[in-house]
C-alpha positions in Angstrom: -8.2 58.6 72.5 -6.4 56.1 70.3 -2.9 54.9 70.9 -1.9 55.9 67.4 -3.0 59.5 67.9 -0.6 62.4 68.6 -3.2 64.2 70.7 -3.4 64.1 74.4 -5.6 62.3 76.8 -8.7 64.3 77.3 -12.5 64.1 77.1 -13.0 66.8 74.6 -11.6 69.5 76.9 -12.4 73.0 77.6 -9.1 74.7 78.3 -7.6 77.9 77.0 -4.3 79.4 78.0 -5.2 80.3 81.5 -7.5 83.3 82.1 -6.1 84.9 85.2 -3.3 82.3 85.1 0.2 83.5 84.3 1.5 81.9 81.0 4.9 82.0 79.4 3.6 83.6 76.3 0.2 84.8 74.9 -1.5 82.3 72.7 -3.8 83.1 69.8 -7.1 81.3 70.5 -7.9 80.6 66.9 -4.5 79.0 66.4 -4.9 77.1 69.6 -8.3 75.8 68.5 -6.9 74.7 65.1 -3.9 73.0 66.6 -5.5 71.4 69.6 -9.2 71.7 70.4 -10.6 70.7 67.0 -9.3 67.1 67.4 -11.7 66.6 70.3 -14.8 67.7 68.4 -15.1 64.3 66.6 -17.0 61.4 68.0 -14.5 58.8 66.8 -11.9 60.5 69.0 -14.3 60.4 72.0 -15.0 56.8 71.3 -11.3 55.9 71.5 -11.0 57.5 74.9 -14.3 56.0 76.2 -13.0 52.6 75.1 -10.1 52.9 77.6 -11.3 50.6 80.4 -8.6 51.5 82.8 -9.5 55.2 82.4 -13.2 54.6 82.5 -13.2 52.2 85.5 -11.0 54.6 87.6 -13.3 57.6 87.1 -16.5 55.5 87.5 -15.3 53.9 90.7 -14.0 57.3 92.0 -17.4 58.8 91.6 -19.7 56.0 92.7 -17.6 54.7 95.6 -17.4 58.3 96.9 -21.0 59.4 96.5 -20.8 61.5 99.6 -18.7 64.0 97.6 -21.5 64.3 95.0 -24.9 63.8 96.7 -26.7 67.1 96.9 -23.6 69.0 95.7 -22.6 71.3 92.9 -20.1 70.0 90.3 -18.0 71.6 87.6 -16.8 69.3 84.8 -13.9 70.9 83.0 -13.6 69.7 79.4 -16.7 67.5 79.5 -16.4 66.1 76.0 -19.2 63.7 75.4 -20.5 64.5 78.9 -19.7 61.1 80.6 -18.2 62.5 83.8 -21.1 65.1 84.2 -23.6 62.3 83.7 -22.0 60.1 86.3 -21.8 63.0 88.7 -25.6 63.6 88.3 -26.3 59.8 88.7 -24.3 59.9 91.9 -26.7 62.5 93.3 -25.3 65.9 92.4 -27.8 68.7 92.7 -26.3 70.6 89.8 -23.6 69.9 87.3 -22.0 72.5 85.0 -20.3 70.7 82.1 -18.0 73.0 80.2 -16.8 72.1 76.7 -14.8 74.3 74.3 -15.8 72.5 71.1 -19.0 71.6 69.2 -18.9 68.3 71.0 -21.0 70.3 73.5 -24.0 69.6 71.2 -23.5 65.9 71.5 -23.0 66.2 75.2 -26.4 68.0 75.5 -28.1 65.2 73.4 -26.5 62.5 75.6 -27.6 64.3 78.8 -31.1 64.6 77.6 -31.3 61.0 76.3 -30.3 59.9 79.9 -33.0 62.1 81.5 -30.6 64.4 83.3 -31.2 67.8 81.5 -32.6 69.3 84.7 -29.4 68.6 86.6 -26.6 68.8 84.0 -26.1 72.1 82.2 -23.7 72.0 79.2 -21.9 75.2 78.6 -19.9 75.7 75.3 -16.9 77.9 75.8 -13.5 78.1 77.3 -13.5 77.6 81.0 -11.5 80.7 81.5 -14.2 82.8 79.7 -17.5 81.4 81.1 -19.3 82.5 84.2 -21.2 80.3 86.7 -24.0 81.5 89.0 -22.4 79.8 92.0 -19.3 78.3 93.5 -19.0 74.5 93.3 -18.2 71.7 95.7 -16.4 69.5 93.2 -14.3 70.0 90.2 -13.9 66.9 88.1 -11.8 66.7 84.9 -9.8 64.2 82.9 -7.0 66.7 82.0 -4.0 64.4 81.8 -1.8 64.3 78.7 1.1 62.1 77.7 3.6 62.0 80.6 0.9 63.8 82.6 1.6 67.4 81.4 1.6 67.4 77.6 -1.2 69.6 76.4 -1.0 72.0 79.4 -4.7 71.4 80.1 -4.1 71.5 83.9 -3.6 75.3 83.5 -7.4 75.5 82.8 -8.3 73.3 85.7 -6.2 75.5 88.0 -8.0 78.6 86.6 -11.4 76.9 87.2 -10.4 75.9 90.7 -9.2 79.4 91.7 -12.4 81.0 90.3 -15.1 78.5 91.2 -14.2 76.0 93.8 -15.5 76.5 97.3 -12.9 76.7 100.1 -14.2 73.3 101.3 -14.3 71.8 97.8 -12.6 68.7 96.4 -10.7 68.0 93.2 -11.2 64.8 91.1 -8.5 63.7 90.7 -6.9 65.0 93.9 -3.2 64.2 93.3 -0.9 63.3 90.5 2.6 61.9 90.1 5.2 61.5 87.3 7.5 58.5 87.0 10.7 57.8 85.1 12.6 54.4 84.7 15.4 53.0 82.7 14.3 50.5 80.1 15.5 48.0 77.4 13.8 48.2 74.0 14.2 47.2 70.4 13.0 50.7 69.5 16.6 52.0 69.8 17.8 49.7 66.9 14.7 50.3 64.9 14.9 54.1 65.1 18.6 54.1 64.5 18.0 52.0 61.3 15.2 54.4 60.2 17.6 57.3 60.7 20.4 55.6 58.7 17.9 54.8 56.0 16.8 58.4 55.8 20.3 59.7 55.5 21.2 57.1 52.8 18.1 58.2 50.9 19.2 61.8 51.2 22.7 61.0 49.8 21.1 59.3 46.8 18.7 62.2 46.4 21.6 64.7 46.6 23.6 62.8 44.0 20.7 62.7 41.6 20.0 66.4 41.9 23.6 67.2 41.1 23.8 64.7 38.3 20.5 65.6 36.6 20.1 69.3 37.4 23.6 70.6 38.2 22.8 71.8 41.8 25.1 70.8 44.7 22.8 70.0 47.7 25.6 69.0 50.1 25.4 72.3 52.1 22.0 71.1 53.3 23.1 67.7 54.5 23.9 68.8 58.0 20.5 70.6 58.7 18.7 67.6 57.1 20.5 65.2 59.4 19.6 67.4 62.4 16.0 67.4 61.3 15.9 63.7 60.9 17.6 63.0 64.2 15.0 65.1 66.0 12.3 63.1 64.3 13.7 59.6 64.8 15.8 59.8 67.9 14.9 62.9 69.9 11.1 62.8 69.6 9.6 60.7 72.4 7.8 57.6 71.2 4.4 56.4 72.4 4.7 52.8 73.5 3.1 50.1 75.6 6.0 48.8 77.6 6.0 45.4 79.2 7.0 45.5 82.9 9.9 43.2 82.0 11.4 46.0 79.9 11.9 48.2 83.0 15.4 47.4 84.1 15.8 49.6 87.2 13.8 51.1 90.0 11.1 53.5 88.8 11.8 57.0 90.2 9.3 59.7 91.3 10.1 62.9 89.4 7.1 65.0 90.3 4.2 64.9 92.8 1.5 67.4 93.1 -1.7 68.2 95.1 -4.3 69.3 92.6 -5.9 71.5 95.3 -2.8 73.6 95.7 -0.7 73.2 92.6 0.2 76.3 90.6 0.9 77.0 86.9 4.5 78.1 87.7 5.4 74.7 89.2 4.3 72.8 86.1 5.6 75.3 83.5 9.0 73.8 84.3 9.6 70.5 86.1 13.0 69.8 87.5 14.1 66.7 89.3 17.2 64.8 90.3 16.7 61.1 91.2 18.5 57.8 91.4 17.6 54.5 89.9 19.4 51.2 90.6 19.8 48.6 87.7 18.3 45.2 88.6 20.4 42.9 86.3 23.0 42.5 83.6 21.3 44.1 80.6 21.4 47.0 78.1 20.2 50.5 78.8 18.3 51.6 75.7 16.5 54.6 77.1 13.9 55.7 79.6 10.2 55.3 80.0 7.9 58.0 81.5 4.4 57.6 82.8 2.0 59.0 85.4 -0.7 58.1 87.9 -3.4 60.1 89.6 -5.3 59.5 92.8 -8.8 60.3 93.9 -8.4 60.8 97.7 -10.6 63.9 98.4 -9.0 66.3 100.7 -7.6 66.0 104.2 -10.7 67.6 105.8 -13.0 65.7 103.6 -11.3 62.4 102.5 -12.6 59.9 100.1 -14.4 56.9 101.6 -12.6 54.7 99.0 -9.2 55.8 97.5 -9.0 55.1 93.8 -5.9 55.2 91.6 -5.5 55.5 87.8 -2.1 54.4 86.7 -0.5 54.3 83.3 2.5 52.3 84.4 3.8 49.5 82.2 1.4 46.5 82.5 0.8 43.2 80.7 -3.0 43.4 81.0 -4.1 46.9 81.9 -2.8 49.2 79.1 -4.2 52.6 78.6 -4.5 54.9 75.6 -1.8 57.1 77.2 0.7 54.3 77.1 4.2 55.5 78.1 6.5 58.0 76.6 9.8 56.4 75.6 13.0 58.5 75.4 15.3 56.3 73.3 19.1 56.3 73.1 20.8 56.0 69.7 23.7 54.2 71.4 22.6 51.8 74.1 24.9 51.1 77.0 25.7 47.8 78.8 24.9 48.0 82.5 25.2 45.6 85.4 23.1 44.7 88.4 23.7 47.3 91.2 24.8 50.1 88.8 23.5 53.5 90.0 21.9 56.0 87.6 21.9 59.5 88.8 19.2 61.1 86.6 18.4 64.7 86.0 15.2 65.8 84.3 14.2 69.3 83.1 10.8 69.4 81.4 9.5 72.7 80.0 7.0 73.9 77.4 7.9 74.3 73.8 8.4 78.0 72.8 6.6 77.3 69.5 3.6 75.5 71.1 2.9 75.7 74.8 1.0 72.4 74.7 4.1 70.5 73.6 7.1 69.6 75.8 10.9 69.7 75.7 12.7 67.3 78.0 16.4 67.5 78.9 17.6 64.2 80.4 21.1 63.8 82.0 22.4 60.5 83.3 25.5 59.6 85.3 26.2 55.9 85.6 28.2 54.6 88.5 29.2 51.0 89.3 27.9 49.6 92.6 31.4 50.2 94.0 30.9 53.9 93.2 33.4 54.1 90.3 32.2 56.3 87.4 31.1 54.4 84.3 29.6 56.8 81.8 27.6 60.0 81.6 25.5 61.8 78.9 22.9 64.5 78.4 20.2 64.5 75.7 17.3 66.7 74.6 13.9 65.2 73.7 10.6 66.5 72.5 7.1 65.3 73.4 4.9 66.2 70.5 
């Protein structure tokens, strides 16, 4: 997908809300399709994702440098999109590949499979992975399910459902493991967003004065809710960004790690973590950057011959369409080398839309000597 999009990071996707998987609230499938799936039914969106070389190289290398997991095996591709992962699985020697896709992108996937002479191996199935049936269990489940900061979009629910229904006891997951990272950063985004907020409020004041002058209606009672609305938009909503590694001003912290073979929906519905980061120089704390990585390691009993990692960490040369999620502070804080940041993170699903996230970040700053310096708690939204 493109970096300017507000969507997630998938290949067209085939999730629903988790058939057989406990969810926090029932979701209307038609609403979910309109809000989420329909984006992935356009080729321009697929092209954006397929143009991400970091993404493509990682999956390509994972498949072709570990052909022993695919040769003669059955594969399920959850959310096949244009069918690339299914095609690679077949090219790596799979006996049969079931490529599940929720949207009409399935038609393009079938055409692509046929054009590459693999229609006898790859079967494209249009539908939600929770609703479809397969004639057999599979040896491999492959999926590109990751969203912003890993869990936005909640697609992993569908991968878990597919795993629990269709993966053989000896089967492997591609990717096999996933991790979430958080680090303190410096950024001009703080000043920019604060200026945008100030501009929006100044515009409201002018608007309010004009309404009263021209039409005799006092709008001041709405100033506070408007300010809250604008602060959520400009300050509390996480920002997509390509961070330079030099913007990371403290040790990156691991806030979540999971094994895709055993992870459950309940452990990703709410992520809680308490970690510590150490500031690496005299600088200004402007916020926090969040990213993820996934690994292709097979399983303990059937390991990969070549471990592959896909990372979305800040990089000068290897940026991805996921970028990083930046949680900005409206009032940056001066910090010194050796300052300790005790960070608390609680990430849960939005009550209005289970594919979006709410993040509560708390931070206690202590000097290297242990003396308290400053503390705060803020709420953010990944939309």
